[in-house]
Amino acid sequence: MATKPPGNDITSAMPAPEPSPGTAIVSSDTVANPGLPGEHVRVTDLDPKEEKKAERRIALFFSLSIIGSVIAAVSYVIFPIIPGDMASVRANNMFVGLGAAIGLLGVGIGAVHWAKSLMHGHELVEERHPTRGSEETRQTAVEMFTQANKESGFTRRSLVRNTLIGALVATPIPAVALFRDLAPAADPIAKMKETMWAKGVRLTKDPSGVPIKASEVTIGSAFQVIPEGLAELEHHRLEEKAKAAVLLMRLPVEDLVEKPERASWSYQGIVAYSKICTHVGCPVALYEQQTHHLLCPCHQSEFDVSNHCEVIFGPAARPLPQLPITVDAQGYLVAQSDFTEPVGPSFWEREL
Amino acid sequence: MTNTRVPRRTGRRHPLMGALLLVIGLFVTGGAYAATSAGIAMAETPPVSQASLIDEGEKLFLANCASCHGLNAEGREAGPSLIGVGALAVDFQVGTGRMPMAASGPQAEAKPVQFTQAQIDALAAFVASLAPGPGMPNPEHYAGDGDAAEGGALFRVNCAMCHNVAGAGGALTEGKYAPHLRDLDPVHIYGAMVTGPQNMPVFNDMNLTPEQKNDVITYLKYLDETPSVGGFTLGSLGPVSEGLFVWLIGLGGLIAVAIWLTARSN
């Protein structure tokens, strides 16, 4: 008894010290421990008729399960998958799935119902085992460490130990070099600021890559445009398309409000705007040809095409970038240059 | 069986006879009316020369359209000018019931067609006579016998953003919407692409060639005829209806099962 620290043993009859005023916990109105709730008595415990009923109900679930399993197996034969006939896949999936679902749910529901209504219903309290190991286990562990230290000389041979620690610290160095090289070879920020568009690149139709003449774009038209050469790209085609996709529209010239510095960017009411939303980069292509509004389907940003695609509703922060266009000698629409600002959503290094 | 005490109430004396007579009478009068009015309609339909077709169309126009579009189809506040819109635009707008409009609103909605095809043809002939515009297409360009895969690619690039990849339609701004494209008359799909009704952009023959338009129609026909392999489509509306189903039915079902598992048996 004397080895036990005082206080841990609540049975030791030490007189409790007087609590100092202010920190005293008034214990007179604490809630008394109500103990475990009393035994729950079920109708099946009281009434043999109810017990019989529950038994039949459980058996019914198990029988349903048998029927379901049979349905699943039979359906697989009755509704075969006929190659080329999609409707047969649907019927097969539906009936096999329904049968299997009834088969599995029947077992599950029956078993749970059995446990809840018929099986022994007494509630037990199981004490959690202590997490601390026994004294004996702890002693053995210490002995093992001591012995290992003695046999290896880990603390004695300090040269060996220190070089080992040095070697372990050095092992991740090659990984740093390797993983560092997974980053893009070129500056990724520069890539976000440029697209395939350049001076003289023709505007072509998505997905065919057929160049577009200015005369083909009638008033009210909307063309989905990719730069010339994109359709033939073998590598990074989708990456390039995700940056360079453009919507080409022709508005009545009188509806178009143009800043003087951008007056030369359109051609007889034909304007080209980046299709990549400046909010989070969804393709903005829901064009209303009479209101000249462009709607982004993801977060309902609305852009006014007649007024430099200024944002008139929604979360987008900036107007869509405009692609300066003109016509070449054969009458095809060409870009005057790349976009004059990065397309798509904001990124850390973007100016503005 | 003796029937001396209670006379059987059959034949003319049957209590239901009165009701039957009433029904017969209604059918006879209704049928006679339908027959005579059909006779009138028949009298209107025989093939007529182009000039009289235009005359007929003008009369219909003045009676049904001029109040909004103007006596000479020159356009007014309530309705745009129809000079140069062509026969195809008339066939689409009137043939789908969008015109005459039931009420002014964000957009004209499809509703039961208000005219016979002969009357629509006459109206179209009249509007086409005002100025040249897109005419009725060659039936082989909307036969729906093209390349469905190619049509699907074109549909996804040019149409799916508004009309939904499965042609289920979608919302636009301020109460406008892109209508669904299921089970439509192919000539109306063709007409919509060429004329760009309301806020739909125009897809002229240089943008989508007539063959490509036929491919798009073929794709839509394929959608109409091919059942969904995955079972219920929930309107093909994508994450909206599917998400709602999963959150309400799926998650709700799991919660119900969890409650049942932990509830005490009574």
Coordinates of C-alpha atoms in Angstrom, one line a residue:
Chain A
M1 CA 0.0 0.0 0.0
A2 CA 2.8 2.3 0.8
T3 CA 4.3 2.1 -2.7
K4 CA 1.1 3.5 -4.3
P5 CA 1.2 7.2 -4.8
P6 CA -1.4 8.9 -2.6
G7 CA -4.4 10.4 -4.5
N8 CA -4.6 7.6 -7.1
D9 CA -6.3 5.4 -4.7
I10 CA -9.7 6.8 -3.8
T11 CA -10.2 4.3 -1.1
S12 CA -7.3 5.6 1.0
A13 CA -9.0 7.5 3.8
M14 CA -6.9 10.7 3.5
P15 CA -8.9 13.6 4.9
A16 CA -9.7 15.8 2.0
P17 CA -8.2 19.3 2.3
E18 CA -10.5 22.2 2.7
P19 CA -11.2 23.7 -0.7
S20 CA -10.1 27.3 -0.8
P21 CA -13.0 29.7 -1.3
G22 CA -13.4 30.7 -5.0
T23 CA -12.2 27.4 -6.4
A24 CA -14.6 25.3 -4.5
I25 CA -16.9 23.1 -6.6
V26 CA -20.3 23.0 -5.1
S27 CA -21.1 19.4 -5.5
S28 CA -24.5 19.3 -3.7
D29 CA -26.5 19.6 -6.9
T30 CA -24.5 17.4 -9.3
V31 CA -26.5 14.9 -11.3
A32 CA -26.4 11.5 -9.7
N33 CA -25.1 8.8 -12.0
P34 CA -28.3 7.2 -13.2
G35 CA -26.5 4.0 -14.1
L36 CA -27.4 1.8 -17.0
P37 CA -30.9 1.8 -18.3
G38 CA -33.0 -1.1 -17.3
E39 CA -33.5 -4.1 -19.4
H40 CA -35.5 -3.4 -22.6
V41 CA -38.3 -5.9 -22.9
R42 CA -39.5 -6.6 -26.5
V43 CA -42.9 -7.8 -27.5
T44 CA -41.3 -11.0 -28.7
D45 CA -40.0 -11.6 -25.2
L46 CA -43.5 -11.3 -23.7
D47 CA -45.9 -12.7 -26.3
P48 CA -45.2 -16.1 -27.9
K49 CA -47.5 -15.2 -30.7
E50 CA -45.4 -12.2 -31.6
E51 CA -42.3 -14.3 -31.4
K52 CA -43.8 -16.8 -33.9
K53 CA -44.8 -13.9 -36.1
A54 CA -41.3 -12.5 -36.1
E55 CA -39.9 -15.9 -36.9
R56 CA -42.2 -16.2 -39.9
R57 CA -41.2 -12.6 -41.0
I58 CA -37.5 -13.5 -40.9
A59 CA -38.1 -16.7 -42.8
L60 CA -40.1 -14.7 -45.4
F61 CA -37.1 -12.4 -45.9
F62 CA -34.8 -15.3 -46.4
S63 CA -37.2 -16.9 -48.8
L64 CA -37.5 -13.7 -50.7
S65 CA -33.7 -13.7 -50.9
I66 CA -33.8 -17.2 -52.4
I67 CA -36.4 -16.1 -55.0
G68 CA -34.3 -13.0 -55.8
S69 CA -31.1 -15.1 -56.4
V70 CA -33.1 -17.4 -58.7
I71 CA -34.5 -14.4 -60.6
A72 CA -31.0 -13.0 -61.1
A73 CA -29.7 -16.3 -62.5
V74 CA -32.8 -16.9 -64.6
S75 CA -32.8 -13.3 -65.9
Y76 CA -29.3 -13.6 -67.1
V77 CA -30.5 -16.5 -69.4
I78 CA -33.9 -15.0 -70.3
F79 CA -32.5 -11.5 -71.1
P80 CA -29.1 -12.2 -72.9
I81 CA -26.8 -9.4 -73.9
I82 CA -27.1 -9.3 -77.7
P83 CA -24.0 -7.7 -79.2
G84 CA -24.9 -4.4 -80.9
D85 CA -28.3 -4.1 -79.2
M86 CA -28.1 -1.6 -76.4
A87 CA -31.7 -2.3 -75.3
S88 CA -30.7 -5.9 -74.4
V89 CA -27.9 -4.6 -72.1
R90 CA -30.4 -2.4 -70.3
A91 CA -32.9 -5.3 -69.8
N92 CA -30.2 -7.7 -68.7
N93 CA -28.7 -5.2 -66.2
M94 CA -32.0 -4.3 -64.8
F95 CA -33.4 -7.8 -64.1
V96 CA -30.1 -9.3 -63.0
G97 CA -29.5 -6.3 -60.8
L98 CA -33.0 -6.4 -59.3
G99 CA -32.7 -10.1 -58.6
A100 CA -29.3 -9.8 -57.0
A101 CA -30.5 -6.8 -54.9
I102 CA -33.4 -8.8 -53.6
G103 CA -31.1 -11.7 -53.0
L104 CA -28.6 -9.7 -50.9
L105 CA -31.1 -7.4 -49.2
G106 CA -33.2 -10.4 -48.2
V107 CA -30.3 -12.0 -46.4
G108 CA -29.2 -8.7 -44.8
I109 CA -32.6 -7.5 -43.7
G110 CA -33.6 -10.9 -42.4
A111 CA -30.4 -11.3 -40.4
V112 CA -30.7 -7.9 -38.8
H113 CA -34.4 -8.4 -38.0
W114 CA -33.5 -11.8 -36.5
A115 CA -30.8 -10.2 -34.3
K116 CA -33.1 -7.3 -33.3
S117 CA -36.3 -9.2 -32.5
L118 CA -35.4 -12.7 -31.5
M119 CA -31.7 -13.1 -30.5
H120 CA -30.7 -12.7 -26.9
G121 CA -31.3 -9.0 -26.1
H122 CA -29.4 -8.4 -22.8
E123 CA -27.1 -5.4 -22.8
L124 CA -23.6 -6.0 -21.6
V125 CA -20.8 -3.6 -20.5
E126 CA -17.3 -4.6 -21.6
E127 CA -14.5 -2.7 -20.0
R128 CA -11.9 -1.4 -22.4
H129 CA -8.6 -3.1 -21.8
P130 CA -5.8 -0.9 -20.5
T131 CA -3.5 0.5 -23.2
R132 CA -0.4 0.4 -20.9
G133 CA 1.5 -2.9 -21.3
S134 CA 2.1 -5.1 -18.3
E135 CA 5.3 -4.5 -16.2
E136 CA 6.7 -7.7 -17.6
T137 CA 6.2 -6.7 -21.2
R138 CA 7.8 -3.4 -20.6
Q139 CA 10.7 -4.9 -18.8
T140 CA 11.3 -7.3 -21.7
A141 CA 11.3 -4.5 -24.2
V142 CA 13.9 -2.5 -22.2
E143 CA 16.0 -5.6 -22.0
M144 CA 15.8 -6.2 -25.7
F145 CA 16.9 -2.6 -26.5
T146 CA 19.8 -2.8 -24.0
Q147 CA 21.0 -6.1 -25.4
A148 CA 20.8 -4.8 -29.0
N149 CA 22.8 -1.8 -28.0
K150 CA 25.4 -3.9 -26.3
E151 CA 25.7 -6.4 -29.2
S152 CA 25.8 -3.8 -32.0
G153 CA 27.8 -1.1 -30.1
F154 CA 25.5 1.6 -31.4
T155 CA 26.3 4.1 -28.7
R156 CA 29.9 2.9 -28.3
R157 CA 31.0 3.0 -31.9
S158 CA 30.2 6.7 -32.5
L159 CA 32.0 6.8 -35.9
V160 CA 29.8 4.1 -37.3
R161 CA 26.7 5.6 -35.9
N162 CA 27.3 9.1 -37.1
T163 CA 28.3 8.0 -40.6
L164 CA 25.1 5.9 -40.7
I165 CA 23.0 8.9 -39.8
G166 CA 24.8 11.0 -42.4
A167 CA 24.1 8.3 -45.1
L168 CA 20.4 8.2 -44.2
V169 CA 20.1 12.0 -44.4
A170 CA 21.8 11.9 -47.9
T171 CA 19.5 9.2 -49.4
P172 CA 16.6 11.5 -50.3
I173 CA 18.9 13.9 -52.2
P174 CA 18.6 12.0 -55.5
A175 CA 14.8 12.0 -55.1
V176 CA 14.8 15.8 -54.8
A177 CA 16.8 16.0 -58.0
L178 CA 14.5 13.6 -59.8
F179 CA 11.2 15.0 -58.7
R180 CA 12.4 18.6 -59.4
D181 CA 12.8 17.5 -63.0
L182 CA 9.1 16.5 -63.3
A183 CA 8.3 20.2 -63.5
P184 CA 7.8 21.6 -67.0
A185 CA 11.1 22.3 -68.7
A186 CA 10.0 25.6 -70.0
D187 CA 8.7 28.4 -67.8
P188 CA 5.0 27.4 -67.1
I189 CA 4.0 30.9 -66.5
A190 CA 5.1 32.0 -70.0
K191 CA 2.9 29.2 -71.4
M192 CA -0.1 30.5 -69.7
K193 CA 0.3 33.8 -71.3
E194 CA 0.5 32.7 -74.9
T195 CA -1.7 30.7 -77.3
M196 CA -1.4 29.3 -80.8
W197 CA -2.8 32.5 -82.2
A198 CA -0.2 34.7 -84.0
K199 CA -0.2 37.3 -86.8
G200 CA -1.7 35.8 -90.0
V201 CA -3.0 32.5 -88.4
R202 CA -6.3 31.7 -90.1
L203 CA -9.5 31.2 -88.1
T204 CA -10.8 27.6 -88.8
K205 CA -13.9 25.7 -87.9
D206 CA -14.0 23.3 -85.0
P207 CA -13.6 20.3 -85.4
S208 CA -12.9 20.2 -89.1
G209 CA -10.1 22.8 -89.4
V210 CA -11.7 24.4 -92.5
P211 CA -10.7 28.1 -92.8
I212 CA -13.5 30.6 -92.6
K213 CA -14.1 33.4 -95.1
A214 CA -15.5 36.7 -93.8
S215 CA -18.3 36.5 -96.3
E216 CA -19.4 33.2 -94.8
V217 CA -20.2 34.7 -91.5
T218 CA -23.7 36.1 -91.9
I219 CA -25.3 38.3 -89.4
G220 CA -26.5 36.4 -86.3
S221 CA -24.0 33.6 -87.0
A222 CA -21.8 32.0 -84.3
F223 CA -18.8 29.9 -85.3
Q224 CA -16.8 27.7 -83.0
V225 CA -13.3 28.5 -84.0
I226 CA -9.8 26.9 -83.5
P227 CA -6.5 28.2 -84.9
E228 CA -5.3 26.8 -88.2
G229 CA -3.1 23.8 -87.6
L230 CA -4.6 22.8 -84.3
A231 CA -6.7 20.0 -85.7
E232 CA -3.5 18.4 -87.1
L233 CA -1.4 18.7 -83.9
E234 CA -0.2 15.4 -82.8
H235 CA 0.8 16.4 -79.2
H236 CA -0.8 18.6 -76.7
R237 CA -3.8 19.2 -79.0
L238 CA -6.3 19.5 -76.1
E239 CA -4.0 21.7 -74.1
E240 CA -3.6 24.1 -77.0
K241 CA -7.4 24.0 -77.7
A242 CA -8.2 24.7 -74.1
K243 CA -6.3 28.0 -74.5
A244 CA -7.0 29.0 -78.1
A245 CA -10.7 28.2 -78.4
V246 CA -12.5 31.2 -79.9
L247 CA -16.1 32.1 -80.6
L248 CA -16.7 34.1 -83.7
M249 CA -19.9 36.1 -84.0
R250 CA -21.3 38.7 -86.5
L251 CA -23.4 41.5 -85.0
P252 CA -25.2 44.2 -86.9
V253 CA -22.5 46.9 -87.1
E254 CA -24.8 49.5 -85.5
D255 CA -25.2 47.3 -82.4
L256 CA -21.4 47.1 -81.8
V257 CA -19.9 49.6 -79.3
E258 CA -16.2 49.8 -79.9
K259 CA -13.4 51.5 -78.0
P260 CA -11.3 53.6 -80.5
E261 CA -8.2 51.5 -79.8
R262 CA -10.0 48.3 -80.6
A263 CA -11.9 49.6 -83.6
S264 CA -9.6 47.8 -86.0
W265 CA -9.9 44.5 -84.1
S266 CA -13.2 43.5 -85.7
Y267 CA -14.2 43.2 -89.4
Q268 CA -17.6 44.5 -90.5
G269 CA -19.3 43.5 -87.3
I270 CA -17.4 40.2 -87.0
V271 CA -15.8 39.8 -83.6
A272 CA -13.8 37.0 -82.1
Y273 CA -13.6 36.4 -78.3
S274 CA -11.8 33.8 -76.2
K275 CA -14.2 31.0 -75.2
I276 CA -12.5 30.4 -71.9
C277 CA -14.3 32.0 -69.0
T278 CA -12.3 34.4 -67.0
H279 CA -13.8 33.0 -63.8
V280 CA -12.7 29.4 -63.7
G281 CA -12.2 28.5 -67.4
C282 CA -15.4 26.9 -68.5
P283 CA -16.1 27.2 -72.2
V284 CA -18.5 30.2 -72.6
A285 CA -20.5 29.5 -75.8
L286 CA -24.2 30.1 -74.9
Y287 CA -24.6 33.0 -77.4
E288 CA -27.9 34.8 -77.7
Q289 CA -27.9 36.3 -81.1
Q290 CA -30.5 39.0 -80.4
T291 CA -29.4 40.3 -77.0
H292 CA -25.7 39.7 -77.9
H293 CA -25.2 38.1 -74.5
L294 CA -22.9 35.3 -73.8
L295 CA -23.7 33.0 -70.9
C296 CA -21.3 30.7 -69.1
P297 CA -23.0 27.5 -68.2
C298 CA -21.0 26.8 -65.1
H299 CA -21.6 29.8 -62.9
Q300 CA -23.9 32.0 -65.0
S301 CA -21.4 34.8 -65.7
E302 CA -22.9 36.9 -68.5
F303 CA -20.9 38.9 -71.0
D304 CA -22.1 41.6 -73.3
V305 CA -20.6 40.9 -76.7
S306 CA -21.7 44.2 -78.2
N307 CA -19.7 46.0 -75.5
H308 CA -16.3 44.3 -75.5
C309 CA -17.7 41.3 -73.6
E310 CA -17.9 43.3 -70.4
V311 CA -19.3 41.3 -67.4
I312 CA -22.9 42.2 -66.8
F313 CA -23.7 39.4 -64.3
G314 CA -22.0 36.7 -62.3
P315 CA -18.7 35.9 -60.7
A316 CA -16.3 36.5 -63.7
A317 CA -13.8 39.2 -62.8
R318 CA -12.8 40.4 -66.3
P319 CA -14.2 40.7 -69.8
L320 CA -13.4 37.8 -72.1
P321 CA -10.2 38.6 -74.0
Q322 CA -10.8 39.8 -77.6
L323 CA -8.8 38.3 -80.5
P324 CA -7.9 41.0 -83.0
I325 CA -8.9 39.8 -86.5
T326 CA -8.8 41.0 -90.1
V327 CA -9.0 39.4 -93.5
D328 CA -6.2 38.2 -95.7
A329 CA -5.9 38.7 -99.5
Q330 CA -8.1 35.7 -100.2
G331 CA -10.9 36.9 -98.0
Y332 CA -10.2 34.5 -95.1
L333 CA -10.4 35.7 -91.6
V334 CA -6.9 35.8 -89.9
A335 CA -5.7 36.8 -86.5
Q336 CA -3.8 40.1 -86.2
S337 CA -1.8 38.8 -83.3
D338 CA -2.1 36.6 -80.2
F339 CA -4.5 37.7 -77.5
T340 CA -3.2 40.8 -75.9
E341 CA -3.7 39.4 -72.4
P342 CA -3.7 35.9 -70.9
V343 CA -6.9 34.0 -71.5
G344 CA -8.9 32.2 -68.9
P345 CA -9.0 32.5 -65.1
S346 CA -6.7 34.5 -62.9
F347 CA -3.4 33.0 -61.7
W348 CA -0.8 34.2 -59.2
E349 CA 1.6 35.7 -61.6
R350 CA -1.0 37.4 -63.8
E351 CA -0.7 41.2 -63.9
L352 CA -3.8 43.3 -63.3
Chain B
M1 CA -86.5 -18.5 -64.3
T2 CA -89.7 -16.7 -63.7
N3 CA -90.1 -13.1 -64.8
T4 CA -93.8 -12.6 -64.1
R5 CA -93.4 -10.7 -60.8
V6 CA -90.5 -8.5 -61.8
P7 CA -90.6 -7.6 -65.4
R8 CA -87.1 -7.6 -66.9
R9 CA -86.1 -4.1 -67.8
T10 CA -84.5 -4.6 -71.1
G11 CA -84.7 -3.1 -74.6
R12 CA -86.3 0.3 -74.9
R13 CA -87.3 0.3 -71.2
H14 CA -83.8 -0.2 -69.9
P15 CA -82.8 2.6 -67.5
L16 CA -79.6 3.2 -69.3
M17 CA -81.4 3.7 -72.6
G18 CA -81.8 7.4 -72.1
A19 CA -78.1 7.9 -71.5
L20 CA -77.3 5.8 -74.5
L21 CA -79.7 7.8 -76.7
L22 CA -78.0 11.0 -75.5
V23 CA -74.6 9.7 -76.4
I24 CA -75.7 8.5 -79.9
G25 CA -77.3 11.9 -80.5
L26 CA -74.2 13.7 -79.5
F27 CA -72.1 11.5 -81.8
V28 CA -74.4 12.0 -84.7
T29 CA -74.5 15.8 -84.5
G30 CA -70.7 16.0 -83.8
G31 CA -69.9 13.7 -86.7
A32 CA -72.2 15.5 -89.0
Y33 CA -70.5 18.8 -88.1
A34 CA -67.0 17.3 -88.5
A35 CA -68.0 15.9 -91.9
T36 CA -69.2 19.2 -93.2
S37 CA -66.3 21.2 -91.7
A38 CA -63.9 18.6 -93.2
G39 CA -65.7 19.2 -96.5
I40 CA -64.9 22.9 -96.1
A41 CA -61.3 22.2 -95.3
M42 CA -61.1 19.9 -98.3
A43 CA -62.4 22.7 -100.4
E44 CA -59.5 24.9 -99.3
T45 CA -56.7 22.4 -100.0
P46 CA -56.7 21.5 -103.7
P47 CA -53.5 22.5 -105.4
V48 CA -53.5 26.1 -106.3
S49 CA -51.2 28.2 -108.5
Q50 CA -48.3 30.1 -106.9
A51 CA -50.1 33.5 -107.3
S52 CA -53.3 32.4 -105.6
L53 CA -51.2 30.7 -102.9
I54 CA -49.5 34.0 -102.2
D55 CA -52.9 35.7 -102.2
E56 CA -54.2 33.2 -99.8
G57 CA -51.1 33.7 -97.6
E58 CA -51.5 37.4 -97.7
K59 CA -55.1 37.2 -96.4
L60 CA -54.0 34.9 -93.6
F61 CA -51.1 37.2 -92.9
L62 CA -53.3 40.3 -92.7
A63 CA -55.8 38.4 -90.4
N64 CA -53.3 36.7 -88.1
C65 CA -49.8 38.4 -88.2
A66 CA -50.1 42.0 -89.3
S67 CA -51.1 43.4 -85.9
C68 CA -47.6 42.7 -84.7
H69 CA -45.5 42.5 -87.8
G70 CA -47.1 45.4 -89.7
L71 CA -49.5 45.4 -92.7
N72 CA -46.6 45.0 -95.1
A73 CA -44.5 42.8 -92.8
E74 CA -42.2 45.8 -92.3
G75 CA -42.0 45.2 -88.5
R76 CA -43.2 47.2 -85.6
E77 CA -42.5 47.5 -81.9
A78 CA -44.2 44.3 -81.1
G79 CA -42.7 42.1 -83.9
P80 CA -39.7 42.2 -86.2
S81 CA -39.7 42.8 -89.9
L82 CA -40.3 39.6 -91.9
I83 CA -38.9 41.0 -95.1
G84 CA -36.2 38.5 -96.3
V85 CA -36.7 35.9 -93.5
G86 CA -37.8 33.4 -96.1
A87 CA -40.3 30.5 -96.3
L88 CA -38.2 28.3 -94.0
A89 CA -38.5 30.7 -91.1
V90 CA -42.3 30.8 -91.5
D91 CA -42.4 27.1 -91.7
F92 CA -40.5 26.7 -88.5
Q93 CA -42.2 29.5 -86.5
V94 CA -45.7 28.7 -87.5
G95 CA -45.2 24.9 -88.0
T96 CA -44.0 24.5 -84.4
G97 CA -46.8 26.7 -83.0
R98 CA -44.4 29.4 -81.8
M99 CA -46.2 31.9 -84.0
P100 CA -48.7 33.4 -83.6
M101 CA -47.4 34.0 -80.1
A102 CA -49.8 33.4 -77.2
A103 CA -48.4 36.3 -75.2
S104 CA -45.4 38.5 -75.2
G105 CA -42.7 37.1 -72.9
P106 CA -39.1 36.2 -72.8
Q107 CA -39.5 33.9 -75.7
A108 CA -42.1 32.4 -78.0
E109 CA -42.9 28.9 -76.8
A110 CA -43.8 25.9 -78.9
K111 CA -47.5 25.1 -78.6
P112 CA -50.2 23.2 -80.6
V113 CA -50.0 24.3 -84.2
Q114 CA -52.6 26.9 -85.1
F115 CA -52.8 26.4 -88.9
T116 CA -53.1 23.6 -91.3
Q117 CA -50.0 22.7 -93.3
A118 CA -51.7 24.2 -96.4
Q119 CA -52.2 27.5 -94.6
I120 CA -48.6 27.5 -93.4
D121 CA -47.4 26.9 -96.9
A122 CA -49.5 29.8 -98.1
L123 CA -48.1 32.1 -95.4
A124 CA -44.6 30.9 -96.2
A125 CA -45.2 31.6 -99.9
F126 CA -46.5 35.1 -99.1
V127 CA -43.5 36.0 -96.9
A128 CA -41.0 34.5 -99.4
S129 CA -42.6 36.7 -102.1
L130 CA -41.6 39.8 -100.2
A131 CA -37.9 39.4 -100.5
P132 CA -35.5 36.4 -101.1
G133 CA -34.7 34.4 -98.0
P134 CA -33.9 30.8 -97.0
G135 CA -36.4 28.5 -98.8
M136 CA -37.6 25.1 -98.0
P137 CA -34.7 22.6 -98.0
N138 CA -34.2 19.6 -100.2
P139 CA -35.9 16.7 -98.3
E140 CA -32.7 14.6 -98.7
H141 CA -30.9 17.1 -96.5
Y142 CA -33.1 16.2 -93.5
A143 CA -33.8 12.6 -94.2
G144 CA -31.7 11.6 -91.2
D145 CA -29.7 9.0 -93.1
G146 CA -26.3 10.6 -92.5
D147 CA -23.3 9.8 -90.3
A148 CA -24.6 9.9 -86.6
A149 CA -21.0 9.9 -85.2
E150 CA -20.0 12.9 -87.3
G151 CA -23.3 14.5 -86.4
G152 CA -22.6 13.9 -82.7
A153 CA -19.2 15.6 -82.9
L154 CA -20.8 18.6 -84.7
F155 CA -23.6 18.7 -82.1
R156 CA -21.2 18.7 -79.2
V157 CA -19.2 21.5 -80.7
N158 CA -22.0 23.7 -82.0
C159 CA -25.3 22.8 -80.2
A160 CA -24.7 21.0 -76.9
M161 CA -23.7 24.0 -74.8
C162 CA -27.3 25.3 -75.0
H163 CA -29.4 22.3 -75.9
N164 CA -27.6 19.8 -73.6
V165 CA -25.5 16.9 -74.9
A166 CA -28.5 14.6 -74.9
G167 CA -30.7 17.3 -76.5
A168 CA -32.7 17.8 -73.3
G169 CA -32.5 21.6 -73.5
G170 CA -31.2 24.1 -71.0
A171 CA -31.7 27.5 -69.4
L172 CA -30.4 30.8 -70.8
T173 CA -30.6 34.2 -69.4
E174 CA -33.6 36.2 -68.1
G175 CA -36.2 33.6 -68.6
K176 CA -35.1 32.4 -72.0
Y177 CA -34.2 28.8 -72.6
A178 CA -33.0 26.5 -75.3
P179 CA -35.8 24.0 -75.9
H180 CA -35.4 20.2 -75.9
L181 CA -34.7 18.5 -79.2
R182 CA -36.3 15.2 -78.8
D183 CA -38.9 13.7 -81.2
L184 CA -39.0 16.8 -83.4
D185 CA -40.0 17.0 -87.1
P186 CA -36.6 16.9 -88.9
V187 CA -37.6 19.8 -91.2
H188 CA -38.0 22.0 -88.1
I189 CA -34.5 21.1 -86.8
Y190 CA -33.2 22.0 -90.2
G191 CA -35.2 25.2 -90.3
A192 CA -33.9 26.2 -86.8
M193 CA -30.3 25.7 -87.8
V194 CA -30.7 27.8 -91.0
T195 CA -32.8 30.6 -89.7
G196 CA -31.6 31.0 -86.1
P197 CA -35.0 31.6 -84.5
Q198 CA -35.2 34.0 -81.6
N199 CA -31.9 34.0 -79.7
M200 CA -30.4 30.9 -81.4
P201 CA -27.4 31.8 -83.6
V202 CA -27.6 31.2 -87.4
F203 CA -25.8 28.1 -88.7
N204 CA -25.7 28.9 -92.4
D205 CA -24.7 26.4 -95.1
M206 CA -21.0 27.7 -94.9
N207 CA -20.8 26.9 -91.2
L208 CA -22.6 23.6 -91.3
T209 CA -23.1 22.3 -94.8
P210 CA -26.5 20.7 -95.7
E211 CA -24.8 17.3 -95.4
Q212 CA -23.5 18.2 -91.9
K213 CA -27.0 19.4 -90.9
N214 CA -28.3 16.0 -92.0
D215 CA -25.6 14.4 -89.9
V216 CA -26.8 16.4 -86.9
I217 CA -30.4 15.4 -87.6
T218 CA -29.2 11.8 -87.9
Y219 CA -27.6 12.1 -84.4
L220 CA -30.8 13.5 -82.9
K221 CA -32.8 10.7 -84.5
Y222 CA -30.3 8.2 -83.1
L223 CA -30.9 9.7 -79.6
D224 CA -34.7 9.4 -80.1
E225 CA -34.5 5.8 -81.2
T226 CA -31.8 4.5 -78.8
P227 CA -32.9 3.8 -75.3
S228 CA -30.7 4.8 -72.5
V229 CA -28.4 1.9 -71.6
G230 CA -27.9 3.1 -68.1
G231 CA -31.6 2.9 -67.2
F232 CA -33.6 5.9 -66.1
T233 CA -32.2 9.1 -67.6
L234 CA -33.8 11.4 -65.0
G235 CA -34.4 13.8 -67.8
S236 CA -30.8 13.7 -69.1
L237 CA -30.2 16.9 -67.2
G238 CA -26.8 15.8 -65.8
P239 CA -25.7 16.7 -62.3
V240 CA -28.8 18.6 -61.4
S241 CA -31.4 15.8 -61.5
E242 CA -28.8 13.1 -60.8
G243 CA -27.4 15.0 -57.8
L244 CA -30.9 15.6 -56.4
F245 CA -31.7 11.9 -56.8
V246 CA -28.5 10.8 -55.0
W247 CA -28.9 13.4 -52.2
L248 CA -32.6 12.7 -51.5
I249 CA -33.2 9.1 -52.4
G250 CA -29.6 7.7 -52.1
L251 CA -28.4 9.5 -49.0
G252 CA -31.9 9.6 -47.5
G253 CA -32.2 5.8 -48.0
L254 CA -28.8 5.2 -46.3
I255 CA -29.9 7.4 -43.3
A256 CA -33.2 5.5 -43.0
V257 CA -31.3 2.2 -43.0
A258 CA -28.8 3.4 -40.4
I259 CA -31.7 4.5 -38.2
W260 CA -33.4 1.2 -38.6
L261 CA -30.2 -0.7 -37.9
T262 CA -29.7 1.1 -34.6
A263 CA -33.3 1.4 -33.5
R264 CA -34.5 -1.0 -30.8
S265 CA -37.0 -3.6 -31.7
N266 CA -40.3 -2.8 -30.1

